[in-house]
Amino acid sequence: MATEGETWTTVQKHDGVLSFDDDVDHPYGDEDEAALEAEVNGNWTPQEKALHEARLKAKAKRRVRKSSSRSESLSESLSGELADGDSYSPKGKGPVPNDRKSRTGKGRGLPKKGGAGGKGVWGAAGMVYEVEEPDVKDPNYDEVAQGDTVYATVVPELDERELEKTVNPIVQEYFEHGDTKEVQMLLKELNLGHHKYEFSSLAVSLSLEGKASHRELTSRLLRDLVGKVLSESDMARAFDKILKELPDLMLDTPEAPQMLGQFIARAIADHALPMAFLDRYKGKVDCDHARAALDRAAVLLSMKREMVRLDNVWGVGGGLRPVKHLVKEMNFLLKEYLVSGEVKEAERCLRDLEVPHFHHELVYEAVVMVLESKGDTAVKMMCKLLQAFWKIGLITVDQMNRGFQRVYDELPEINLDVPHAHSIMESFTDLCYQESVITKQLRDSCPSRGRKRFVSEGDGGLIKN
């Protein structure tokens, strides 16, 4: 073979036996030379030949491991010889398997991780570890060993959509019971976050669509929330938002600018808004509706003694009004109806009073006016009015019965001023029954005055029982 010819060109013959020059580095020992001589003479058995090849491969591996720590130039020359088909290389080319050294021939030969890595090693020598907090996800975590455990309820912050869905039922329920402390308790249980000011804007927007009593309750709620749940800055941000949304609010409530101006004036009077709130908008308002609302608030606050009277800026609503005032309003309502004859206007006035539990007073006053009137005009008009209120459900059966029963009970006293009160009452109850205003039982319970027959003059004018 060509490689064998090149290998043996450097040897010399002595007495017919091949030998290496003394200057050449012998890779084999004496036993290897004897085995090599036996191989040349052809005296090897197959087992000996296989064993010899295994020994050569093992020595070649050891030689490669030793030479890997030499310089890069020597490694490259050695790898070139192995690539040419050196018989001492285990594979002839490519990296040696299971070699822990750098395969690129680079590196300083230092241990990995500075000596801090490896099996059974906890770190570099002299390293001090800090105390670590126990991890809850650690399989060996023991909750009992960590001391007293404190459980806290985490309430997520509400976004804009969830805030509106949560606040609307609270405000609507407040319009029914009017308890500001309950609203404070409910708001403290919620995590409003930086949307806290939007509660005030939503409450005012809902009250604009409601009644005057609702607006009065809203003003009281804003006054009680400041300093406990909301701050003056939160209230100012709420009214800033309402002023920006005023054109949209006017689509449902055309009187929104005037109402909002009254809200602002009332809030400033109740110290829910800072006094400098109006000054911030001077000369900086482009919207005509917002300017009208601010002008309305400025006028109310500038009038003499208006700060004191702003408590009644919405009027006294519903059952909070004195009974005498309600009786006076109902009398005026009935007298105006007898003059105009407009049932719709009378209905609107009665609804504005917001006293459905006191409608029996209207029935009572209407019947008394019939008894005190002259002619049949008042009788027919009052029957028509009560019939209209009955059909639309404005006056309930209980209120209607209670009003008539009050007249029945006071009929003897009324009879002192109106001698024919009994006969008028009987005819009026019959008419109301025909128009389905009252029940038959109520008509039959109407008291009737018995006839008192006098005897002849000879009996001394005594009355027969």
CSV table of C-alpha atoms in Angstrom, one decimal:
chain,number,residue,atom,x,y,z
A,1,MET,CA,0.0,0.0,0.0
A,2,ALA,CA,1.1,3.6,-0.6
A,3,THR,CA,0.8,4.6,3.0
A,4,GLU,CA,2.8,1.6,4.2
A,5,GLY,CA,5.5,2.5,1.6
A,6,GLU,CA,5.7,6.0,2.9
A,7,THR,CA,5.8,4.8,6.5
A,8,TRP,CA,8.7,2.4,6.0
A,9,THR,CA,10.8,4.7,3.8
A,10,THR,CA,12.5,6.1,7.0
A,11,VAL,CA,13.7,2.7,8.3
A,12,GLN,CA,17.0,1.0,7.4
A,13,LYS,CA,17.8,-2.7,6.9
A,14,HIS,CA,20.3,-4.4,9.1
A,15,ASP,CA,21.1,-8.0,8.4
A,16,GLY,CA,17.9,-8.5,6.6
A,17,VAL,CA,15.7,-7.2,9.5
A,18,LEU,CA,13.9,-3.8,9.5
A,19,SER,CA,14.6,-1.4,12.4
A,20,PHE,CA,13.9,2.2,13.3
A,21,ASP,CA,16.5,4.9,13.5
A,22,ASP,CA,17.6,5.8,17.0
A,23,ASP,CA,16.5,9.4,16.5
A,24,VAL,CA,12.9,8.5,15.8
A,25,ASP,CA,10.5,8.5,18.8
A,26,HIS,CA,9.4,4.9,19.1
A,27,PRO,CA,5.7,4.6,19.8
A,28,TYR,CA,6.0,0.9,20.8
A,29,GLY,CA,7.7,-1.0,23.5
A,30,ASP,CA,9.9,-4.1,23.3
A,31,GLU,CA,6.9,-6.4,23.3
A,32,ASP,CA,5.3,-4.4,20.5
A,33,GLU,CA,8.5,-4.7,18.4
A,34,ALA,CA,8.5,-8.4,18.9
A,35,ALA,CA,4.9,-8.7,18.0
A,36,LEU,CA,5.4,-6.5,15.0
A,37,GLU,CA,8.4,-8.6,13.9
A,38,ALA,CA,6.2,-11.7,14.2
A,39,GLU,CA,3.5,-10.0,12.1
A,40,VAL,CA,6.0,-9.3,9.4
A,41,ASN,CA,7.2,-12.8,9.4
A,42,GLY,CA,3.6,-14.0,9.2
A,43,ASN,CA,3.7,-16.1,12.4
A,44,TRP,CA,0.5,-14.4,14.1
A,45,THR,CA,-2.6,-16.3,14.8
A,46,PRO,CA,-6.0,-14.5,14.2
A,47,GLN,CA,-6.6,-14.1,18.0
A,48,GLU,CA,-3.2,-12.6,18.5
A,49,LYS,CA,-3.7,-10.2,15.6
A,50,ALA,CA,-7.1,-9.0,17.0
A,51,LEU,CA,-5.6,-8.6,20.4
A,52,HIS,CA,-2.8,-6.5,19.0
A,53,GLU,CA,-5.1,-4.3,17.1
A,54,ALA,CA,-7.1,-3.6,20.3
A,55,ARG,CA,-4.0,-2.7,22.1
A,56,LEU,CA,-3.1,-0.3,19.4
A,57,LYS,CA,-6.4,1.4,19.5
A,58,ALA,CA,-6.3,1.8,23.3
A,59,LYS,CA,-2.8,3.4,23.1
A,60,ALA,CA,-4.0,5.7,20.3
A,61,LYS,CA,-6.8,6.9,22.5
A,62,ARG,CA,-4.4,7.6,25.4
A,63,ARG,CA,-2.1,9.5,23.1
A,64,VAL,CA,-4.9,11.7,21.8
A,65,ARG,CA,-6.0,12.6,25.3
A,66,LYS,CA,-2.5,13.6,26.3
A,67,SER,CA,-2.0,15.6,23.2
A,68,SER,CA,-5.3,17.5,23.6
A,69,SER,CA,-3.7,19.7,26.3
A,70,ARG,CA,-0.9,20.9,24.0
A,71,SER,CA,-0.9,24.0,22.0
A,72,GLU,CA,-3.4,24.7,19.2
A,73,SER,CA,-0.9,24.3,16.4
A,74,LEU,CA,0.2,20.8,17.7
A,75,SER,CA,-3.5,19.8,18.0
A,76,GLU,CA,-4.2,20.9,14.4
A,77,SER,CA,-1.2,19.0,13.1
A,78,LEU,CA,-2.2,15.9,15.0
A,79,SER,CA,-5.8,16.1,13.8
A,80,GLY,CA,-4.5,16.4,10.3
A,81,GLU,CA,-2.5,13.2,10.6
A,82,LEU,CA,-5.6,11.4,12.0
A,83,ALA,CA,-7.7,12.6,9.2
A,84,ASP,CA,-5.1,11.2,6.7
A,85,GLY,CA,-6.0,7.7,8.0
A,86,ASP,CA,-3.6,7.2,10.9
A,87,SER,CA,-3.8,3.5,12.0
A,88,TYR,CA,-3.5,4.6,15.6
A,89,SER,CA,-6.7,6.7,15.6
A,90,PRO,CA,-9.8,4.9,16.8
A,91,LYS,CA,-12.0,6.3,14.0
A,92,GLY,CA,-9.6,8.1,11.7
A,93,LYS,CA,-11.4,11.5,11.8
A,94,GLY,CA,-13.9,13.6,13.8
A,95,PRO,CA,-13.9,14.4,17.6
A,96,VAL,CA,-13.2,11.8,20.1
A,97,PRO,CA,-16.4,10.7,22.0
A,98,ASN,CA,-16.8,11.2,25.7
A,99,ASP,CA,-14.2,14.0,25.6
A,100,ARG,CA,-14.8,16.6,28.3
A,101,LYS,CA,-12.4,19.1,26.8
A,102,SER,CA,-13.3,21.8,24.3
A,103,ARG,CA,-13.9,20.3,20.9
A,104,THR,CA,-12.8,23.5,19.2
A,105,GLY,CA,-9.4,23.4,20.8
A,106,LYS,CA,-10.0,26.7,22.5
A,107,GLY,CA,-10.4,27.5,26.2
A,108,ARG,CA,-8.1,27.8,29.2
A,109,GLY,CA,-9.0,24.4,30.6
A,110,LEU,CA,-10.6,25.9,33.7
A,111,PRO,CA,-13.4,24.0,35.6
A,112,LYS,CA,-17.0,24.9,34.8
A,113,LYS,CA,-18.8,27.6,36.9
A,114,GLY,CA,-15.5,28.5,38.6
A,115,GLY,CA,-15.5,25.3,40.6
A,116,ALA,CA,-19.0,25.9,41.9
A,117,GLY,CA,-20.7,23.3,39.7
A,118,GLY,CA,-20.6,19.5,39.6
A,119,LYS,CA,-22.3,16.7,41.4
A,120,GLY,CA,-22.5,17.1,45.2
A,121,VAL,CA,-21.2,20.7,45.1
A,122,TRP,CA,-23.3,23.4,46.9
A,123,GLY,CA,-21.4,26.4,45.5
A,124,ALA,CA,-17.9,27.9,45.4
A,125,ALA,CA,-15.7,27.8,48.4
A,126,GLY,CA,-16.4,30.6,50.8
A,127,MET,CA,-19.8,31.5,49.4
A,128,VAL,CA,-22.3,32.7,52.0
A,129,TYR,CA,-26.0,32.3,51.2
A,130,GLU,CA,-28.6,34.8,52.4
A,131,VAL,CA,-31.8,33.7,54.2
A,132,GLU,CA,-34.5,33.1,51.7
A,133,GLU,CA,-38.2,33.4,52.3
A,134,PRO,CA,-40.1,30.1,52.1
A,135,ASP,CA,-41.8,29.5,48.7
A,136,VAL,CA,-45.4,28.5,48.8
A,137,LYS,CA,-44.9,26.4,45.7
A,138,ASP,CA,-42.2,24.4,47.3
A,139,PRO,CA,-43.3,20.8,47.9
A,140,ASN,CA,-41.7,20.9,51.3
A,141,TYR,CA,-43.5,24.1,52.3
A,142,ASP,CA,-45.2,23.7,55.7
A,143,GLU,CA,-47.8,26.4,56.4
A,144,VAL,CA,-48.0,25.5,60.1
A,145,ALA,CA,-44.3,26.1,60.6
A,146,GLN,CA,-44.5,29.7,59.2
A,147,GLY,CA,-46.3,31.1,62.3
A,148,ASP,CA,-49.6,32.9,62.4
A,149,THR,CA,-51.4,33.0,59.1
A,150,VAL,CA,-53.5,36.1,58.3
A,151,TYR,CA,-56.2,35.7,55.6
A,152,ALA,CA,-57.3,38.9,53.8
A,153,THR,CA,-60.1,39.3,51.3
A,154,VAL,CA,-58.9,40.8,48.1
A,155,VAL,CA,-61.6,42.8,46.2
A,156,PRO,CA,-60.8,43.4,42.6
A,157,GLU,CA,-61.1,46.9,41.2
A,158,LEU,CA,-64.2,47.7,39.2
A,159,ASP,CA,-63.9,48.9,35.7
A,160,GLU,CA,-66.3,51.4,34.1
A,161,ARG,CA,-68.8,48.8,32.9
A,162,GLU,CA,-69.0,46.9,36.1
A,163,LEU,CA,-69.1,50.2,38.1
A,164,GLU,CA,-72.2,51.3,36.3
A,165,LYS,CA,-73.9,48.0,36.7
A,166,THR,CA,-73.1,48.0,40.4
A,167,VAL,CA,-73.9,51.6,41.2
A,168,ASN,CA,-77.3,51.9,39.4
A,169,PRO,CA,-79.1,49.4,41.8
A,170,ILE,CA,-77.5,51.1,44.8
A,171,VAL,CA,-78.8,54.6,43.8
A,172,GLN,CA,-82.2,53.3,42.8
A,173,GLU,CA,-82.6,51.6,46.1
A,174,TYR,CA,-81.4,54.7,47.9
A,175,PHE,CA,-84.2,56.7,46.2
A,176,GLU,CA,-86.6,54.3,48.0
A,177,HIS,CA,-85.2,54.2,51.6
A,178,GLY,CA,-83.2,57.5,51.7
A,179,ASP,CA,-80.6,56.1,54.1
A,180,THR,CA,-77.2,57.6,53.3
A,181,LYS,CA,-75.3,55.5,55.9
A,182,GLU,CA,-76.4,52.3,54.1
A,183,VAL,CA,-74.9,53.7,50.8
A,184,GLN,CA,-71.7,54.5,52.6
A,185,MET,CA,-71.4,51.0,53.9
A,186,LEU,CA,-72.0,49.5,50.4
A,187,LEU,CA,-69.5,51.8,48.8
A,188,LYS,CA,-66.8,50.9,51.4
A,189,GLU,CA,-67.3,47.2,50.5
A,190,LEU,CA,-66.5,48.0,46.8
A,191,ASN,CA,-63.0,48.6,45.3
A,192,LEU,CA,-63.8,51.7,43.2
A,193,GLY,CA,-60.1,52.5,42.7
A,194,HIS,CA,-59.5,55.6,40.6
A,195,HIS,CA,-63.1,55.5,39.3
A,196,LYS,CA,-64.4,56.6,42.7
A,197,TYR,CA,-65.5,60.0,41.4
A,198,GLU,CA,-67.8,58.4,38.8
A,199,PHE,CA,-70.3,57.4,41.5
A,200,SER,CA,-71.3,61.0,42.0
A,201,SER,CA,-71.7,61.7,38.3
A,202,LEU,CA,-73.9,58.6,37.9
A,203,ALA,CA,-76.1,59.5,40.9
A,204,VAL,CA,-76.6,63.0,39.5
A,205,SER,CA,-77.4,61.7,36.0
A,206,LEU,CA,-80.0,59.3,37.4
A,207,SER,CA,-81.6,62.0,39.5
A,208,LEU,CA,-82.0,64.3,36.5
A,209,GLU,CA,-84.3,61.8,35.0
A,210,GLY,CA,-86.3,61.3,38.2
A,211,LYS,CA,-88.4,63.5,40.5
A,212,ALA,CA,-87.6,66.5,42.5
A,213,SER,CA,-87.5,64.4,45.6
A,214,HIS,CA,-84.8,62.2,44.0
A,215,ARG,CA,-82.7,65.3,43.3
A,216,GLU,CA,-83.1,66.4,46.9
A,217,LEU,CA,-82.0,62.9,48.1
A,218,THR,CA,-79.0,63.0,45.8
A,219,SER,CA,-77.9,66.4,47.1
A,220,ARG,CA,-78.1,65.1,50.7
A,221,LEU,CA,-76.1,61.9,49.6
A,222,LEU,CA,-73.3,64.0,48.1
A,223,ARG,CA,-73.1,66.1,51.2
A,224,ASP,CA,-72.8,63.1,53.5
A,225,LEU,CA,-70.3,61.2,51.3
A,226,VAL,CA,-67.7,64.0,51.3
A,227,GLY,CA,-65.0,63.4,53.8
A,228,LYS,CA,-66.1,59.8,54.4
A,229,VAL,CA,-66.0,58.1,51.1
A,230,LEU,CA,-65.3,60.9,48.6
A,231,SER,CA,-63.2,64.0,48.7
A,232,GLU,CA,-63.8,67.5,47.4
A,233,SER,CA,-61.5,66.8,44.5
A,234,ASP,CA,-63.4,63.7,43.6
A,235,MET,CA,-66.7,65.7,43.7
A,236,ALA,CA,-65.1,68.4,41.4
A,237,ARG,CA,-64.0,65.8,38.9
A,238,ALA,CA,-67.6,64.3,38.9
A,239,PHE,CA,-69.1,67.7,38.1
A,240,ASP,CA,-66.5,68.3,35.4
A,241,LYS,CA,-67.5,65.1,33.7
A,242,ILE,CA,-71.2,66.0,33.9
A,243,LEU,CA,-70.6,69.4,32.4
A,244,LYS,CA,-68.8,67.7,29.4
A,245,GLU,CA,-71.7,65.3,29.0
A,246,LEU,CA,-74.4,67.9,29.4
A,247,PRO,CA,-75.4,68.0,25.6
A,248,ASP,CA,-76.1,64.3,25.8
A,249,LEU,CA,-78.1,64.6,29.0
A,250,MET,CA,-80.3,67.3,27.4
A,251,LEU,CA,-81.6,64.7,24.9
A,252,ASP,CA,-83.6,63.0,27.8
A,253,THR,CA,-83.8,66.0,30.1
A,254,PRO,CA,-84.1,69.4,28.3
A,255,GLU,CA,-84.0,71.2,31.7
A,256,ALA,CA,-80.6,69.6,32.5
A,257,PRO,CA,-78.6,72.9,32.5
A,258,GLN,CA,-80.8,74.6,35.0
A,259,MET,CA,-80.9,71.5,37.2
A,260,LEU,CA,-77.2,71.0,37.1
A,261,GLY,CA,-76.7,74.6,38.1
A,262,GLN,CA,-78.9,74.0,41.1
A,263,PHE,CA,-76.9,70.9,41.9
A,264,ILE,CA,-73.6,72.9,41.8
A,265,ALA,CA,-75.0,75.7,43.9
A,266,ARG,CA,-76.4,73.3,46.5
A,267,ALA,CA,-73.1,71.3,46.6
A,268,ILE,CA,-71.1,74.5,47.2
A,269,ALA,CA,-73.5,75.6,49.9
A,270,ASP,CA,-73.2,72.1,51.6
A,271,HIS,CA,-69.3,72.4,51.3
A,272,ALA,CA,-69.2,69.3,49.1
A,273,LEU,CA,-67.6,71.4,46.3
A,274,PRO,CA,-64.8,74.0,46.9
A,275,MET,CA,-65.8,77.6,46.7
A,276,ALA,CA,-63.3,78.2,43.8
A,277,PHE,CA,-65.1,75.6,41.6
A,278,LEU,CA,-66.9,78.3,39.6
A,279,ASP,CA,-63.8,80.5,39.3
A,280,ARG,CA,-61.9,77.8,37.4
A,281,TYR,CA,-64.4,78.1,34.5
A,282,LYS,CA,-64.5,81.9,34.1
A,283,GLY,CA,-63.8,82.6,30.5
A,284,LYS,CA,-62.9,79.0,29.7
A,285,VAL,CA,-66.3,77.5,28.7
A,286,ASP,CA,-67.1,77.1,25.0
A,287,CYS,CA,-70.3,75.0,25.4
A,288,ASP,CA,-73.5,77.2,25.7
A,289,HIS,CA,-75.3,74.6,27.9
A,290,ALA,CA,-72.4,74.3,30.4
A,291,ARG,CA,-72.2,78.2,30.5
A,292,ALA,CA,-75.9,78.3,31.3
A,293,ALA,CA,-75.5,75.8,34.1
A,294,LEU,CA,-72.6,77.7,35.6
A,295,ASP,CA,-74.5,81.0,35.3
A,296,ARG,CA,-77.4,79.5,37.1
A,297,ALA,CA,-75.2,78.4,40.0
A,298,ALA,CA,-73.5,81.7,40.2
A,299,VAL,CA,-76.9,83.6,40.3
A,300,LEU,CA,-78.2,81.3,43.1
A,301,LEU,CA,-75.0,81.8,45.2
A,302,SER,CA,-74.8,85.6,44.6
A,303,MET,CA,-78.3,86.3,45.9
A,304,LYS,CA,-78.6,87.6,49.4
A,305,ARG,CA,-79.3,84.9,52.0
A,306,GLU,CA,-79.6,82.4,49.2
A,307,MET,CA,-76.9,80.2,50.8
A,308,VAL,CA,-79.4,79.5,53.6
A,309,ARG,CA,-82.4,78.9,51.4
A,310,LEU,CA,-80.5,76.5,49.1
A,311,ASP,CA,-81.5,73.7,51.4
A,312,ASN,CA,-85.0,74.0,49.7
A,313,VAL,CA,-83.7,74.5,46.2
A,314,TRP,CA,-85.5,71.3,45.1
A,315,GLY,CA,-88.5,71.9,47.4
A,316,VAL,CA,-89.5,69.7,50.3
A,317,GLY,CA,-90.5,66.4,48.7
A,318,GLY,CA,-93.1,63.8,49.6
A,319,GLY,CA,-93.9,62.9,53.1
A,320,LEU,CA,-91.3,65.4,54.4
A,321,ARG,CA,-93.8,68.2,53.8
A,322,PRO,CA,-96.0,69.3,56.7
A,323,VAL,CA,-99.6,68.0,56.6
A,324,LYS,CA,-101.1,71.5,56.5
A,325,HIS,CA,-99.0,72.3,53.5
A,326,LEU,CA,-100.2,69.2,51.7
A,327,VAL,CA,-103.9,69.9,52.6
A,328,LYS,CA,-103.5,73.4,51.2
A,329,GLU,CA,-101.9,72.2,48.0
A,330,MET,CA,-104.7,69.7,47.5
A,331,ASN,CA,-107.4,72.3,48.1
A,332,PHE,CA,-105.8,74.6,45.6
A,333,LEU,CA,-105.6,71.7,43.1
A,334,LEU,CA,-109.3,71.0,43.4
A,335,LYS,CA,-110.3,74.6,43.1
A,336,GLU,CA,-108.2,75.1,40.1
A,337,TYR,CA,-109.8,72.0,38.5
A,338,LEU,CA,-113.3,73.3,39.2
A,339,VAL,CA,-112.3,76.5,37.3
A,340,SER,CA,-110.4,74.9,34.4
A,341,GLY,CA,-111.9,71.4,34.2
A,342,GLU,CA,-108.5,70.0,33.0
A,343,VAL,CA,-108.1,66.5,34.4
A,344,LYS,CA,-104.5,66.1,33.0
A,345,GLU,CA,-103.3,69.1,34.8
A,346,ALA,CA,-104.9,67.9,38.1
A,347,GLU,CA,-103.2,64.6,37.6
A,348,ARG,CA,-99.8,66.2,37.1
A,349,CYS,CA,-100.2,68.3,40.2
A,350,LEU,CA,-101.2,65.4,42.3
A,351,ARG,CA,-98.2,63.3,41.1
A,352,ASP,CA,-95.8,66.1,41.8
A,353,LEU,CA,-96.9,66.1,45.4
A,354,GLU,CA,-95.4,62.5,45.6
A,355,VAL,CA,-97.6,61.5,48.5
A,356,PRO,CA,-99.5,58.3,47.4
A,357,HIS,CA,-100.1,57.4,51.0
A,358,PHE,CA,-102.0,60.7,51.5
A,359,HIS,CA,-104.4,60.5,48.5
A,360,HIS,CA,-107.3,59.8,50.8
A,361,GLU,CA,-107.0,63.5,51.8
A,362,LEU,CA,-107.8,64.5,48.2
A,363,VAL,CA,-110.9,62.2,48.2
A,364,TYR,CA,-112.0,63.7,51.5
A,365,GLU,CA,-111.6,67.3,50.3
A,366,ALA,CA,-113.3,66.6,47.0
A,367,VAL,CA,-116.4,65.1,48.8
A,368,VAL,CA,-116.5,68.0,51.3
A,369,MET,CA,-116.4,70.5,48.4
A,370,VAL,CA,-119.4,68.7,46.8
A,371,LEU,CA,-121.4,68.9,50.0
A,372,GLU,CA,-120.6,72.7,50.4
A,373,SER,CA,-121.2,73.5,46.7
A,374,LYS,CA,-124.4,74.8,45.1
A,375,GLY,CA,-125.8,73.2,42.1
A,376,ASP,CA,-125.0,70.0,40.3
A,377,THR,CA,-121.9,71.2,38.4
A,378,ALA,CA,-119.4,70.4,41.2
A,379,VAL,CA,-121.0,67.0,41.8
A,380,LYS,CA,-120.5,65.9,38.2
A,381,MET,CA,-117.0,67.4,37.9
A,382,MET,CA,-115.8,65.8,41.1
A,383,CYS,CA,-117.3,62.4,40.1
A,384,LYS,CA,-115.5,62.7,36.7
A,385,LEU,CA,-112.2,63.5,38.4
A,386,LEU,CA,-112.4,60.7,40.9
A,387,GLN,CA,-113.4,58.3,38.1
A,388,ALA,CA,-110.3,59.4,36.0
A,389,PHE,CA,-107.9,58.9,39.0
A,390,TRP,CA,-109.5,55.5,39.7
A,391,LYS,CA,-109.1,54.2,36.2
A,392,ILE,CA,-105.4,55.2,35.8
A,393,GLY,CA,-104.7,53.7,39.3
A,394,LEU,CA,-103.5,57.0,40.8
A,395,ILE,CA,-106.0,56.5,43.7
A,396,THR,CA,-106.2,53.0,45.0
A,397,VAL,CA,-109.2,51.2,46.5
A,398,ASP,CA,-107.9,51.6,50.0
A,399,GLN,CA,-107.3,55.4,49.6
A,400,MET,CA,-110.8,55.8,48.0
A,401,ASN,CA,-112.6,53.9,50.8
A,402,ARG,CA,-110.6,55.7,53.5
A,403,GLY,CA,-111.5,59.1,52.1
A,404,PHE,CA,-115.2,58.4,51.9
A,405,GLN,CA,-115.2,56.8,55.4
A,406,ARG,CA,-113.7,59.9,56.9
A,407,VAL,CA,-116.6,61.9,55.4
A,408,TYR,CA,-119.1,59.4,56.8
A,409,ASP,CA,-117.6,59.8,60.3
A,410,GLU,CA,-117.6,63.6,60.2
A,411,LEU,CA,-121.0,63.9,58.5
A,412,PRO,CA,-122.9,64.9,61.7
A,413,GLU,CA,-120.5,67.8,62.2
A,414,ILE,CA,-120.7,68.8,58.6
A,415,ASN,CA,-124.4,68.7,58.8
A,416,LEU,CA,-124.3,71.7,61.3
A,417,ASP,CA,-123.0,73.9,58.5
A,418,VAL,CA,-124.7,72.2,55.6
A,419,PRO,CA,-128.3,71.2,56.6
A,420,HIS,CA,-128.9,69.1,53.5
A,421,ALA,CA,-125.5,67.2,53.8
A,422,HIS,CA,-127.1,63.8,54.2
A,423,SER,CA,-129.3,64.0,51.1
A,424,ILE,CA,-126.4,65.4,49.0
A,425,MET,CA,-124.2,62.6,50.3
A,426,GLU,CA,-126.6,59.9,49.3
A,427,SER,CA,-127.1,61.2,45.8
A,428,PHE,CA,-123.3,61.7,45.3
A,429,THR,CA,-122.5,58.1,46.5
A,430,ASP,CA,-125.2,56.7,44.2
A,431,LEU,CA,-123.6,58.6,41.3
A,432,CYS,CA,-120.1,57.4,42.2
A,433,TYR,CA,-121.4,53.8,42.4
A,434,GLN,CA,-123.0,54.1,38.9
A,435,GLU,CA,-119.7,55.4,37.5
A,436,SER,CA,-117.8,52.5,39.2
A,437,VAL,CA,-115.8,54.8,41.4
A,438,ILE,CA,-116.8,53.1,44.7
A,439,THR,CA,-118.0,49.7,45.7
A,440,LYS,CA,-121.5,48.7,46.6
A,441,GLN,CA,-120.4,48.0,50.2
A,442,LEU,CA,-119.1,51.5,50.5
A,443,ARG,CA,-122.3,53.0,49.1
A,444,ASP,CA,-124.5,51.0,51.5
A,445,SER,CA,-122.5,52.1,54.5
A,446,CYS,CA,-123.4,55.7,53.8
A,447,PRO,CA,-125.3,57.0,56.8
A,448,SER,CA,-128.8,58.3,56.3
A,449,ARG,CA,-130.7,60.7,58.5
A,450,GLY,CA,-133.9,59.1,59.9
A,451,ARG,CA,-137.3,61.0,59.6
A,452,LYS,CA,-138.6,62.4,62.9
A,453,ARG,CA,-142.4,62.6,62.8
A,454,PHE,CA,-144.1,65.0,65.2
A,455,VAL,CA,-147.4,64.2,66.9
A,456,SER,CA,-150.5,66.4,67.0
A,457,GLU,CA,-150.4,69.7,68.8
A,458,GLY,CA,-152.4,68.3,71.7
A,459,ASP,CA,-149.5,66.0,72.7
A,460,GLY,CA,-147.4,69.0,73.6
A,461,GLY,CA,-145.1,68.8,70.6
A,462,LEU,CA,-143.4,65.6,71.8
A,463,ILE,CA,-141.4,63.5,69.3
A,464,LYS,CA,-142.4,59.9,68.9
A,465,ASN,CA,-139.6,57.4,69.0
